[in-house]
JSON list of C-alpha atoms in Angstrom, two decimals:
[
{"chain": "A", "resi": 1124, "resn": "GLU", "atom": "CA", "xyz": [13.52, 24.65, -57.02]},
{"chain": "A", "resi": 1125, "resn": "THR", "atom": "CA", "xyz": [12.76, 24.17, -60.28]},
{"chain": "A", "resi": 1126, "resn": "GLY", "atom": "CA", "xyz": [15.09, 22.60, -63.16]},
{"chain": "A", "resi": 1127, "resn": "VAL", "atom": "CA", "xyz": [16.50, 23.93, -66.48]},
{"chain": "A", "resi": 1128, "resn": "THR", "atom": "CA", "xyz": [12.95, 22.87, -68.52]},
{"chain": "A", "resi": 1129, "resn": "GLN", "atom": "CA", "xyz": [12.96, 22.51, -72.66]},
{"chain": "A", "resi": 1130, "resn": "SER", "atom": "CA", "xyz": [10.23, 22.21, -74.64]},
{"chain": "A", "resi": 1131, "resn": "PRO", "atom": "CA", "xyz": [9.43, 20.97, -76.74]},
{"chain": "A", "resi": 1132, "resn": "THR", "atom": "CA", "xyz": [10.63, 17.34, -76.13]},
{"chain": "A", "resi": 1133, "resn": "HIS", "atom": "CA", "xyz": [9.89, 16.03, -80.00]},
{"chain": "A", "resi": 1134, "resn": "LEU", "atom": "CA", "xyz": [10.56, 17.44, -83.10]},
{"chain": "A", "resi": 1135, "resn": "ILE", "atom": "CA", "xyz": [10.14, 16.81, -86.93]},
{"chain": "A", "resi": 1136, "resn": "LYS", "atom": "CA", "xyz": [10.68, 18.36, -89.41]},
{"chain": "A", "resi": 1137, "resn": "THR", "atom": "CA", "xyz": [11.46, 18.61, -92.65]},
{"chain": "A", "resi": 1138, "resn": "ARG", "atom": "CA", "xyz": [15.04, 19.95, -95.06]},
{"chain": "A", "resi": 1139, "resn": "GLY", "atom": "CA", "xyz": [14.44, 23.45, -95.40]},
{"chain": "A", "resi": 1140, "resn": "GLN", "atom": "CA", "xyz": [12.34, 24.47, -92.75]},
{"chain": "A", "resi": 1141, "resn": "GLN", "atom": "CA", "xyz": [12.80, 26.80, -89.77]},
{"chain": "A", "resi": 1142, "resn": "VAL", "atom": "CA", "xyz": [12.76, 25.66, -85.80]},
{"chain": "A", "resi": 1143, "resn": "THR", "atom": "CA", "xyz": [12.41, 26.86, -82.66]},
{"chain": "A", "resi": 1144, "resn": "LEU", "atom": "CA", "xyz": [13.33, 25.68, -79.24]},
{"chain": "A", "resi": 1145, "resn": "ARG", "atom": "CA", "xyz": [12.85, 26.76, -75.99]},
{"chain": "A", "resi": 1146, "resn": "CYS", "atom": "CA", "xyz": [15.11, 26.89, -72.81]},
{"chain": "A", "resi": 1147, "resn": "SER", "atom": "CA", "xyz": [13.51, 27.78, -69.15]},
{"chain": "A", "resi": 1148, "resn": "SER", "atom": "CA", "xyz": [16.80, 27.97, -67.02]},
{"chain": "A", "resi": 1149, "resn": "GLN", "atom": "CA", "xyz": [17.03, 26.83, -63.81]},
{"chain": "A", "resi": 1150, "resn": "SER", "atom": "CA", "xyz": [15.94, 29.62, -61.07]},
{"chain": "A", "resi": 1151, "resn": "GLY", "atom": "CA", "xyz": [18.77, 32.21, -60.06]},
{"chain": "A", "resi": 1152, "resn": "HIS", "atom": "CA", "xyz": [20.53, 31.59, -63.43]},
{"chain": "A", "resi": 1153, "resn": "ASN", "atom": "CA", "xyz": [21.47, 33.96, -65.80]},
{"chain": "A", "resi": 1154, "resn": "THR", "atom": "CA", "xyz": [24.06, 32.07, -68.11]},
{"chain": "A", "resi": 1155, "resn": "VAL", "atom": "CA", "xyz": [22.51, 30.90, -70.51]},
{"chain": "A", "resi": 1156, "resn": "SER", "atom": "CA", "xyz": [24.37, 27.84, -73.55]},
{"chain": "A", "resi": 1157, "resn": "TRP", "atom": "CA", "xyz": [22.71, 25.46, -76.01]},
{"chain": "A", "resi": 1158, "resn": "TYR", "atom": "CA", "xyz": [24.89, 22.66, -77.54]},
{"chain": "A", "resi": 1159, "resn": "GLN", "atom": "CA", "xyz": [23.76, 19.69, -80.37]},
{"chain": "A", "resi": 1160, "resn": "GLN", "atom": "CA", "xyz": [24.56, 15.66, -79.62]},
{"chain": "A", "resi": 1161, "resn": "ALA", "atom": "CA", "xyz": [24.07, 13.81, -82.80]},
{"chain": "A", "resi": 1162, "resn": "LEU", "atom": "CA", "xyz": [23.50, 10.64, -82.45]},
{"chain": "A", "resi": 1163, "resn": "GLY", "atom": "CA", "xyz": [26.82, 9.03, -80.39]},
{"chain": "A", "resi": 1164, "resn": "GLN", "atom": "CA", "xyz": [28.35, 12.05, -79.85]},
{"chain": "A", "resi": 1165, "resn": "GLY", "atom": "CA", "xyz": [28.80, 14.25, -75.99]},
{"chain": "A", "resi": 1166, "resn": "PRO", "atom": "CA", "xyz": [27.47, 17.83, -76.84]},
{"chain": "A", "resi": 1167, "resn": "GLN", "atom": "CA", "xyz": [28.88, 20.19, -78.36]},
{"chain": "A", "resi": 1168, "resn": "PHE", "atom": "CA", "xyz": [29.11, 23.72, -77.91]},
{"chain": "A", "resi": 1169, "resn": "ILE", "atom": "CA", "xyz": [27.00, 25.87, -80.47]},
{"chain": "A", "resi": 1170, "resn": "PHE", "atom": "CA", "xyz": [26.51, 29.62, -78.07]},
{"chain": "A", "resi": 1171, "resn": "GLN", "atom": "CA", "xyz": [26.74, 31.05, -74.61]},
{"chain": "A", "resi": 1172, "resn": "TYR", "atom": "CA", "xyz": [24.27, 33.51, -73.78]},
{"chain": "A", "resi": 1173, "resn": "TYR", "atom": "CA", "xyz": [24.49, 36.38, -71.03]},
{"chain": "A", "resi": 1174, "resn": "ARG", "atom": "CA", "xyz": [22.32, 38.54, -68.78]},
{"chain": "A", "resi": 1175, "resn": "GLU", "atom": "CA", "xyz": [20.60, 38.94, -73.07]},
{"chain": "A", "resi": 1176, "resn": "GLU", "atom": "CA", "xyz": [24.49, 39.11, -74.33]},
{"chain": "A", "resi": 1177, "resn": "GLU", "atom": "CA", "xyz": [25.27, 36.41, -77.21]},
{"chain": "A", "resi": 1178, "resn": "ASN", "atom": "CA", "xyz": [29.01, 35.18, -75.00]},
{"chain": "A", "resi": 1179, "resn": "GLY", "atom": "CA", "xyz": [30.65, 33.20, -77.24]},
{"chain": "A", "resi": 1180, "resn": "ARG", "atom": "CA", "xyz": [29.59, 31.09, -80.11]},
{"chain": "A", "resi": 1181, "resn": "GLY", "atom": "CA", "xyz": [30.94, 27.13, -80.92]},
{"chain": "A", "resi": 1182, "resn": "ASN", "atom": "CA", "xyz": [31.77, 26.42, -84.70]},
{"chain": "A", "resi": 1183, "resn": "PHE", "atom": "CA", "xyz": [27.77, 26.50, -86.12]},
{"chain": "A", "resi": 1184, "resn": "PRO", "atom": "CA", "xyz": [26.99, 28.88, -89.45]},
{"chain": "A", "resi": 1185, "resn": "PRO", "atom": "CA", "xyz": [24.86, 31.76, -88.21]},
{"chain": "A", "resi": 1186, "resn": "ARG", "atom": "CA", "xyz": [21.65, 30.28, -88.87]},
{"chain": "A", "resi": 1187, "resn": "PHE", "atom": "CA", "xyz": [22.08, 29.28, -85.35]},
{"chain": "A", "resi": 1188, "resn": "SER", "atom": "CA", "xyz": [21.22, 31.95, -83.77]},
{"chain": "A", "resi": 1189, "resn": "GLY", "atom": "CA", "xyz": [19.78, 32.83, -80.96]},
{"chain": "A", "resi": 1190, "resn": "LEU", "atom": "CA", "xyz": [17.86, 35.24, -77.76]},
{"chain": "A", "resi": 1191, "resn": "GLN", "atom": "CA", "xyz": [18.12, 35.29, -74.01]},
{"chain": "A", "resi": 1192, "resn": "PHE", "atom": "CA", "xyz": [14.85, 37.19, -72.76]},
{"chain": "A", "resi": 1193, "resn": "PRO", "atom": "CA", "xyz": [15.02, 39.07, -69.32]},
{"chain": "A", "resi": 1194, "resn": "ASN", "atom": "CA", "xyz": [13.99, 36.92, -67.86]},
{"chain": "A", "resi": 1195, "resn": "TYR", "atom": "CA", "xyz": [17.04, 34.28, -68.48]},
{"chain": "A", "resi": 1196, "resn": "SER", "atom": "CA", "xyz": [14.38, 32.00, -70.66]},
{"chain": "A", "resi": 1197, "resn": "SER", "atom": "CA", "xyz": [16.60, 31.36, -73.96]},
{"chain": "A", "resi": 1198, "resn": "GLU", "atom": "CA", "xyz": [16.01, 30.37, -77.43]},
{"chain": "A", "resi": 1199, "resn": "LEU", "atom": "CA", "xyz": [17.79, 28.52, -80.18]},
{"chain": "A", "resi": 1200, "resn": "ASN", "atom": "CA", "xyz": [15.96, 28.81, -83.58]},
{"chain": "A", "resi": 1201, "resn": "VAL", "atom": "CA", "xyz": [17.57, 27.06, -86.77]},
{"chain": "A", "resi": 1202, "resn": "ASN", "atom": "CA", "xyz": [16.73, 28.25, -89.65]},
{"chain": "A", "resi": 1203, "resn": "ALA", "atom": "CA", "xyz": [17.22, 25.97, -93.69]},
{"chain": "A", "resi": 1204, "resn": "LEU", "atom": "CA", "xyz": [17.01, 23.52, -91.86]},
{"chain": "A", "resi": 1205, "resn": "GLU", "atom": "CA", "xyz": [19.81, 20.16, -93.38]},
{"chain": "A", "resi": 1206, "resn": "LEU", "atom": "CA", "xyz": [19.30, 16.21, -92.64]},
{"chain": "A", "resi": 1207, "resn": "ASP", "atom": "CA", "xyz": [22.32, 17.01, -91.30]},
{"chain": "A", "resi": 1208, "resn": "ASP", "atom": "CA", "xyz": [20.74, 18.78, -87.55]},
{"chain": "A", "resi": 1209, "resn": "SER", "atom": "CA", "xyz": [19.16, 16.02, -87.31]},
{"chain": "A", "resi": 1210, "resn": "ALA", "atom": "CA", "xyz": [20.61, 15.33, -82.87]},
{"chain": "A", "resi": 1211, "resn": "LEU", "atom": "CA", "xyz": [19.46, 16.29, -79.15]},
{"chain": "A", "resi": 1212, "resn": "TYR", "atom": "CA", "xyz": [19.73, 19.83, -78.64]},
{"chain": "A", "resi": 1213, "resn": "LEU", "atom": "CA", "xyz": [20.64, 20.52, -74.70]},
{"chain": "A", "resi": 1214, "resn": "CYS", "atom": "CA", "xyz": [19.93, 23.94, -73.46]},
{"chain": "A", "resi": 1215, "resn": "ALA", "atom": "CA", "xyz": [22.66, 24.39, -70.20]},
{"chain": "A", "resi": 1216, "resn": "SER", "atom": "CA", "xyz": [22.18, 27.05, -67.71]},
{"chain": "A", "resi": 1217, "resn": "SER", "atom": "CA", "xyz": [24.45, 28.52, -64.20]},
{"chain": "A", "resi": 1218, "resn": "LEU", "atom": "CA", "xyz": [24.91, 31.85, -62.33]},
{"chain": "A", "resi": 1219, "resn": "ALA", "atom": "CA", "xyz": [27.24, 33.39, -64.17]},
{"chain": "A", "resi": 1220, "resn": "LEU", "atom": "CA", "xyz": [30.26, 32.77, -66.69]},
{"chain": "A", "resi": 1221, "resn": "ALA", "atom": "CA", "xyz": [33.04, 30.75, -65.73]},
{"chain": "A", "resi": 1222, "resn": "LYS", "atom": "CA", "xyz": [34.45, 28.43, -62.17]},
{"chain": "A", "resi": 1223, "resn": "GLU", "atom": "CA", "xyz": [30.53, 28.25, -62.56]},
{"chain": "A", "resi": 1224, "resn": "THR", "atom": "CA", "xyz": [28.79, 24.52, -62.99]},
{"chain": "A", "resi": 1225, "resn": "GLN", "atom": "CA", "xyz": [26.23, 23.76, -65.74]},
{"chain": "A", "resi": 1226, "resn": "TYR", "atom": "CA", "xyz": [23.31, 22.21, -65.27]},
{"chain": "A", "resi": 1227, "resn": "PHE", "atom": "CA", "xyz": [21.71, 20.26, -68.36]},
{"chain": "A", "resi": 1228, "resn": "GLY", "atom": "CA", "xyz": [17.78, 20.29, -69.15]},
{"chain": "A", "resi": 1229, "resn": "PRO", "atom": "CA", "xyz": [16.52, 17.06, -71.07]},
{"chain": "A", "resi": 1230, "resn": "GLY", "atom": "CA", "xyz": [16.91, 18.06, -74.20]},
{"chain": "A", "resi": 1231, "resn": "THR", "atom": "CA", "xyz": [14.21, 18.28, -77.30]},
{"chain": "A", "resi": 1232, "resn": "ARG", "atom": "CA", "xyz": [14.85, 15.91, -79.85]},
{"chain": "A", "resi": 1233, "resn": "LEU", "atom": "CA", "xyz": [14.77, 16.79, -83.51]},
{"chain": "A", "resi": 1234, "resn": "LEU", "atom": "CA", "xyz": [14.85, 14.80, -86.31]},
{"chain": "A", "resi": 1235, "resn": "VAL", "atom": "CA", "xyz": [14.86, 16.90, -90.30]},
{"chain": "A", "resi": 1236, "resn": "LEU", "atom": "CA", "xyz": [13.33, 15.04, -92.85]},
{"chain": "B", "resi": 1185, "resn": "ALA", "atom": "CA", "xyz": [41.14, 23.69, -80.59]},
{"chain": "B", "resi": 1186, "resn": "GLN", "atom": "CA", "xyz": [41.03, 22.34, -77.95]},
{"chain": "B", "resi": 1187, "resn": "SER", "atom": "CA", "xyz": [39.19, 19.02, -77.64]},
{"chain": "B", "resi": 1188, "resn": "VAL", "atom": "CA", "xyz": [38.89, 16.32, -74.71]},
{"chain": "B", "resi": 1189, "resn": "SER", "atom": "CA", "xyz": [39.03, 12.73, -75.60]},
{"chain": "B", "resi": 1190, "resn": "GLN", "atom": "CA", "xyz": [37.84, 9.83, -73.74]},
{"chain": "B", "resi": 1191, "resn": "HIS", "atom": "CA", "xyz": [39.47, 6.56, -75.19]},
{"chain": "B", "resi": 1192, "resn": "ASN", "atom": "CA", "xyz": [37.03, 3.77, -73.67]},
{"chain": "B", "resi": 1193, "resn": "HIS", "atom": "CA", "xyz": [33.78, 4.15, -76.10]},
{"chain": "B", "resi": 1194, "resn": "HIS", "atom": "CA", "xyz": [32.25, 1.04, -74.47]},
{"chain": "B", "resi": 1195, "resn": "VAL", "atom": "CA", "xyz": [32.89, -1.01, -70.74]},
{"chain": "B", "resi": 1196, "resn": "ILE", "atom": "CA", "xyz": [31.29, -3.64, -69.43]},
{"chain": "B", "resi": 1197, "resn": "LEU", "atom": "CA", "xyz": [31.26, -5.22, -66.34]},
{"chain": "B", "resi": 1198, "resn": "SER", "atom": "CA", "xyz": [30.08, -6.97, -63.77]},
{"chain": "B", "resi": 1199, "resn": "GLU", "atom": "CA", "xyz": [28.71, -5.94, -60.15]},
{"chain": "B", "resi": 1200, "resn": "ALA", "atom": "CA", "xyz": [31.59, -5.49, -57.95]},
{"chain": "B", "resi": 1201, "resn": "ALA", "atom": "CA", "xyz": [34.06, -4.30, -60.13]},
{"chain": "B", "resi": 1202, "resn": "SER", "atom": "CA", "xyz": [36.82, -1.67, -61.09]},
{"chain": "B", "resi": 1203, "resn": "LEU", "atom": "CA", "xyz": [35.95, 1.08, -63.13]},
{"chain": "B", "resi": 1204, "resn": "GLU", "atom": "CA", "xyz": [38.41, 3.42, -64.38]},
{"chain": "B", "resi": 1205, "resn": "LEU", "atom": "CA", "xyz": [37.50, 5.60, -67.05]},
{"chain": "B", "resi": 1206, "resn": "GLY", "atom": "CA", "xyz": [40.17, 7.85, -68.71]},
{"chain": "B", "resi": 1207, "resn": "CYS", "atom": "CA", "xyz": [39.89, 11.07, -69.34]},
{"chain": "B", "resi": 1208, "resn": "ASN", "atom": "CA", "xyz": [42.49, 13.62, -71.55]},
{"chain": "B", "resi": 1209, "resn": "TYR", "atom": "CA", "xyz": [42.27, 17.61, -72.61]},
{"chain": "B", "resi": 1210, "resn": "SER", "atom": "CA", "xyz": [44.86, 19.25, -75.00]},
{"chain": "B", "resi": 1211, "resn": "TYR", "atom": "CA", "xyz": [44.59, 22.42, -73.28]},
{"chain": "B", "resi": 1212, "resn": "GLY", "atom": "CA", "xyz": [47.24, 23.76, -71.66]},
{"chain": "B", "resi": 1213, "resn": "GLY", "atom": "CA", "xyz": [46.07, 26.55, -69.85]},
{"chain": "B", "resi": 1214, "resn": "THR", "atom": "CA", "xyz": [43.60, 27.07, -66.26]},
{"chain": "B", "resi": 1215, "resn": "VAL", "atom": "CA", "xyz": [40.86, 24.39, -66.85]},
{"chain": "B", "resi": 1216, "resn": "ASN", "atom": "CA", "xyz": [37.91, 23.73, -64.14]},
{"chain": "B", "resi": 1217, "resn": "LEU", "atom": "CA", "xyz": [37.07, 19.75, -65.44]},
{"chain": "B", "resi": 1218, "resn": "PHE", "atom": "CA", "xyz": [33.75, 17.60, -64.98]},
{"chain": "B", "resi": 1219, "resn": "TRP", "atom": "CA", "xyz": [32.57, 14.67, -65.60]},
{"chain": "B", "resi": 1220, "resn": "TYR", "atom": "CA", "xyz": [28.69, 14.33, -66.70]},
{"chain": "B", "resi": 1221, "resn": "VAL", "atom": "CA", "xyz": [26.87, 11.13, -66.29]},
{"chain": "B", "resi": 1222, "resn": "GLN", "atom": "CA", "xyz": [23.44, 10.06, -68.36]},
{"chain": "B", "resi": 1223, "resn": "TYR", "atom": "CA", "xyz": [21.35, 7.51, -67.35]},
{"chain": "B", "resi": 1224, "resn": "PRO", "atom": "CA", "xyz": [18.86, 5.95, -70.01]},
{"chain": "B", "resi": 1225, "resn": "GLY", "atom": "CA", "xyz": [15.72, 8.10, -70.68]},
{"chain": "B", "resi": 1226, "resn": "GLN", "atom": "CA", "xyz": [17.44, 10.35, -68.37]},
{"chain": "B", "resi": 1227, "resn": "HIS", "atom": "CA", "xyz": [18.93, 13.91, -69.12]},
{"chain": "B", "resi": 1228, "resn": "LEU", "atom": "CA", "xyz": [22.70, 14.82, -67.66]},
{"chain": "B", "resi": 1229, "resn": "GLN", "atom": "CA", "xyz": [23.85, 14.46, -65.25]},
{"chain": "B", "resi": 1230, "resn": "LEU", "atom": "CA", "xyz": [26.75, 16.47, -62.84]},
{"chain": "B", "resi": 1231, "resn": "LEU", "atom": "CA", "xyz": [29.38, 13.54, -61.30]},
{"chain": "B", "resi": 1232, "resn": "LEU", "atom": "CA", "xyz": [31.61, 15.75, -59.60]},
{"chain": "B", "resi": 1233, "resn": "LYS", "atom": "CA", "xyz": [33.78, 18.64, -60.88]},
{"chain": "B", "resi": 1234, "resn": "TYR", "atom": "CA", "xyz": [37.29, 19.86, -60.33]},
{"chain": "B", "resi": 1235, "resn": "PHE", "atom": "CA", "xyz": [37.78, 23.29, -59.68]},
{"chain": "B", "resi": 1236, "resn": "SER", "atom": "CA", "xyz": [41.49, 23.93, -57.92]},
{"chain": "B", "resi": 1237, "resn": "GLY", "atom": "CA", "xyz": [42.51, 22.18, -55.29]},
{"chain": "B", "resi": 1238, "resn": "ASP", "atom": "CA", "xyz": [43.02, 18.91, -54.15]},
{"chain": "B", "resi": 1239, "resn": "PRO", "atom": "CA", "xyz": [43.25, 16.54, -57.11]},
{"chain": "B", "resi": 1240, "resn": "LEU", "atom": "CA", "xyz": [41.27, 14.13, -55.78]},
{"chain": "B", "resi": 1241, "resn": "VAL", "atom": "CA", "xyz": [37.80, 15.10, -56.06]},
{"chain": "B", "resi": 1242, "resn": "LYS", "atom": "CA", "xyz": [34.90, 12.41, -54.71]},
{"chain": "B", "resi": 1243, "resn": "GLY", "atom": "CA", "xyz": [31.80, 12.78, -56.29]},
{"chain": "B", "resi": 1244, "resn": "ILE", "atom": "CA", "xyz": [28.43, 11.55, -55.42]},
{"chain": "B", "resi": 1245, "resn": "LYS", "atom": "CA", "xyz": [26.91, 7.56, -55.65]},
{"chain": "B", "resi": 1246, "resn": "GLY", "atom": "CA", "xyz": [30.24, 6.39, -54.72]},
{"chain": "B", "resi": 1247, "resn": "PHE", "atom": "CA", "xyz": [33.27, 7.52, -58.02]},
{"chain": "B", "resi": 1248, "resn": "GLU", "atom": "CA", "xyz": [36.10, 9.77, -57.58]},
{"chain": "B", "resi": 1249, "resn": "ALA", "atom": "CA", "xyz": [37.95, 11.44, -60.12]},
{"chain": "B", "resi": 1250, "resn": "GLU", "atom": "CA", "xyz": [41.54, 12.53, -60.18]},
{"chain": "B", "resi": 1251, "resn": "PHE", "atom": "CA", "xyz": [43.32, 15.64, -61.87]},
{"chain": "B", "resi": 1252, "resn": "ILE", "atom": "CA", "xyz": [46.70, 14.71, -62.63]},
{"chain": "B", "resi": 1253, "resn": "LYS", "atom": "CA", "xyz": [48.59, 18.17, -64.13]},
{"chain": "B", "resi": 1254, "resn": "SER", "atom": "CA", "xyz": [51.59, 17.05, -65.46]},
{"chain": "B", "resi": 1255, "resn": "LYS", "atom": "CA", "xyz": [49.49, 14.06, -67.91]},
{"chain": "B", "resi": 1256, "resn": "PHE", "atom": "CA", "xyz": [46.51, 16.19, -68.77]},
{"chain": "B", "resi": 1257, "resn": "SER", "atom": "CA", "xyz": [44.42, 13.77, -67.10]},
{"chain": "B", "resi": 1258, "resn": "PHE", "atom": "CA", "xyz": [41.04, 13.70, -65.64]},
{"chain": "B", "resi": 1259, "resn": "ASN", "atom": "CA", "xyz": [40.17, 9.31, -64.60]},
{"chain": "B", "resi": 1260, "resn": "LEU", "atom": "CA", "xyz": [36.86, 8.54, -63.12]},
{"chain": "B", "resi": 1261, "resn": "ARG", "atom": "CA", "xyz": [37.22, 5.61, -60.60]},
{"chain": "B", "resi": 1262, "resn": "LYS", "atom": "CA", "xyz": [34.56, 3.66, -58.65]},
{"chain": "B", "resi": 1263, "resn": "PRO", "atom": "CA", "xyz": [36.05, 1.19, -56.46]},
{"chain": "B", "resi": 1264, "resn": "SER", "atom": "CA", "xyz": [32.86, -1.13, -57.00]},
{"chain": "B", "resi": 1265, "resn": "VAL", "atom": "CA", "xyz": [30.26, -0.31, -59.98]},
{"chain": "B", "resi": 1266, "resn": "GLN", "atom": "CA", "xyz": [26.53, -1.51, -58.74]},
{"chain": "B", "resi": 1267, "resn": "TRP", "atom": "CA", "xyz": [24.12, -2.46, -62.25]},
{"chain": "B", "resi": 1268, "resn": "SER", "atom": "CA", "xyz": [22.91, 0.96, -61.36]},
{"chain": "B", "resi": 1269, "resn": "ASP", "atom": "CA", "xyz": [25.85, 2.56, -62.81]},
{"chain": "B", "resi": 1270, "resn": "THR", "atom": "CA", "xyz": [24.81, 1.12, -66.25]},
{"chain": "B", "resi": 1271, "resn": "ALA", "atom": "CA", "xyz": [25.08, 4.53, -67.86]},
{"chain": "B", "resi": 1272, "resn": "GLU", "atom": "CA", "xyz": [26.35, 7.09, -70.77]},
{"chain": "B", "resi": 1273, "resn": "TYR", "atom": "CA", "xyz": [29.31, 8.72, -69.22]},
{"chain": "B", "resi": 1274, "resn": "PHE", "atom": "CA", "xyz": [31.12, 12.58, -70.13]},
{"chain": "B", "resi": 1275, "resn": "CYS", "atom": "CA", "xyz": [34.40, 13.92, -69.46]},
{"chain": "B", "resi": 1276, "resn": "ALA", "atom": "CA", "xyz": [34.22, 17.63, -69.93]},
{"chain": "B", "resi": 1277, "resn": "VAL", "atom": "CA", "xyz": [36.42, 20.82, -69.43]},
{"chain": "B", "resi": 1278, "resn": "ASN", "atom": "CA", "xyz": [35.69, 24.05, -69.29]},
{"chain": "B", "resi": 1279, "resn": "ARG", "atom": "CA", "xyz": [38.43, 26.55, -70.82]},
{"chain": "B", "resi": 1280, "resn": "LEU", "atom": "CA", "xyz": [39.79, 29.31, -67.79]},
{"chain": "B", "resi": 1281, "resn": "THR", "atom": "CA", "xyz": [40.85, 31.39, -70.72]},
{"chain": "B", "resi": 1282, "resn": "GLY", "atom": "CA", "xyz": [39.81, 33.65, -73.03]},
{"chain": "B", "resi": 1283, "resn": "GLY", "atom": "CA", "xyz": [36.52, 30.60, -73.58]},
{"chain": "B", "resi": 1284, "resn": "GLY", "atom": "CA", "xyz": [34.47, 32.16, -71.65]},
{"chain": "B", "resi": 1285, "resn": "ASN", "atom": "CA", "xyz": [32.35, 29.33, -69.98]},
{"chain": "B", "resi": 1286, "resn": "LYS", "atom": "CA", "xyz": [31.80, 26.55, -72.98]},
{"chain": "B", "resi": 1287, "resn": "LEU", "atom": "CA", "xyz": [32.57, 23.17, -72.11]},
{"chain": "B", "resi": 1288, "resn": "THR", "atom": "CA", "xyz": [33.79, 21.55, -74.46]},
{"chain": "B", "resi": 1289, "resn": "PHE", "atom": "CA", "xyz": [33.33, 17.13, -74.50]},
{"chain": "B", "resi": 1290, "resn": "GLY", "atom": "CA", "xyz": [34.92, 13.98, -75.24]},
{"chain": "B", "resi": 1291, "resn": "THR", "atom": "CA", "xyz": [32.79, 11.33, -76.92]},
{"chain": "B", "resi": 1292, "resn": "GLY", "atom": "CA", "xyz": [31.70, 10.03, -73.98]},
{"chain": "B", "resi": 1293, "resn": "THR", "atom": "CA", "xyz": [31.41, 5.76, -72.67]},
{"chain": "B", "resi": 1294, "resn": "GLN", "atom": "CA", "xyz": [29.35, 3.39, -72.39]},
{"chain": "B", "resi": 1295, "resn": "LEU", "atom": "CA", "xyz": [28.94, 1.58, -69.81]},
{"chain": "B", "resi": 1296, "resn": "LYS", "atom": "CA", "xyz": [27.41, -1.16, -68.88]},
{"chain": "B", "resi": 1297, "resn": "VAL", "atom": "CA", "xyz": [27.63, -3.27, -65.61]},
{"chain": "B", "resi": 1298, "resn": "GLU", "atom": "CA", "xyz": [26.65, -6.21, -65.98]},
{"chain": "B", "resi": 1299, "resn": "LEU", "atom": "CA", "xyz": [24.30, -8.73, -63.00]}
]
């Protein structure tokens, strides 16, 4: 069973640029959630995708957007990067909505200069 | 808004000491509760979870947690810690009513176990 994978592992961008992060869900999982973990904080929910549709969004601005593909892999896009976007971005997959455990990938460390 | 509080931000214990990490949440409806652990250099891993039934749940590596509904608490315990338990521990809550499958995390507790 393949776990959740994310790419790239590290990324450095400058303010105002755009970034795309990628996630492959665990085999058989159709739900992907994205979280932002700032230094010294717990992960914060960005949004969730279920069968290619957004299903719930946290308190993040519209410049954070995402996609889920037919194979259930997912992308997180962030436009107009700000310094405060520097964080670890985590992807988690689960089998379905609600009452299911989310399994996390290793994350992408984004640094915005 | 739903929140999760972990009262201990940093804990230092000697090997063989007992551990209890506090977790309280603010939402009054039906919830699923989780403890995740993040070992140094590794990704978040599930330690244990509570969905329903026996409020005392057992997880991996000798950890257990007790759900006390009246106190909105889900404290993590281990009778005797090991040096390898050094990690960051996160409590997380999934609100089942209208919340989808979104996890709300606490700020984490950094545990250091000394030899």
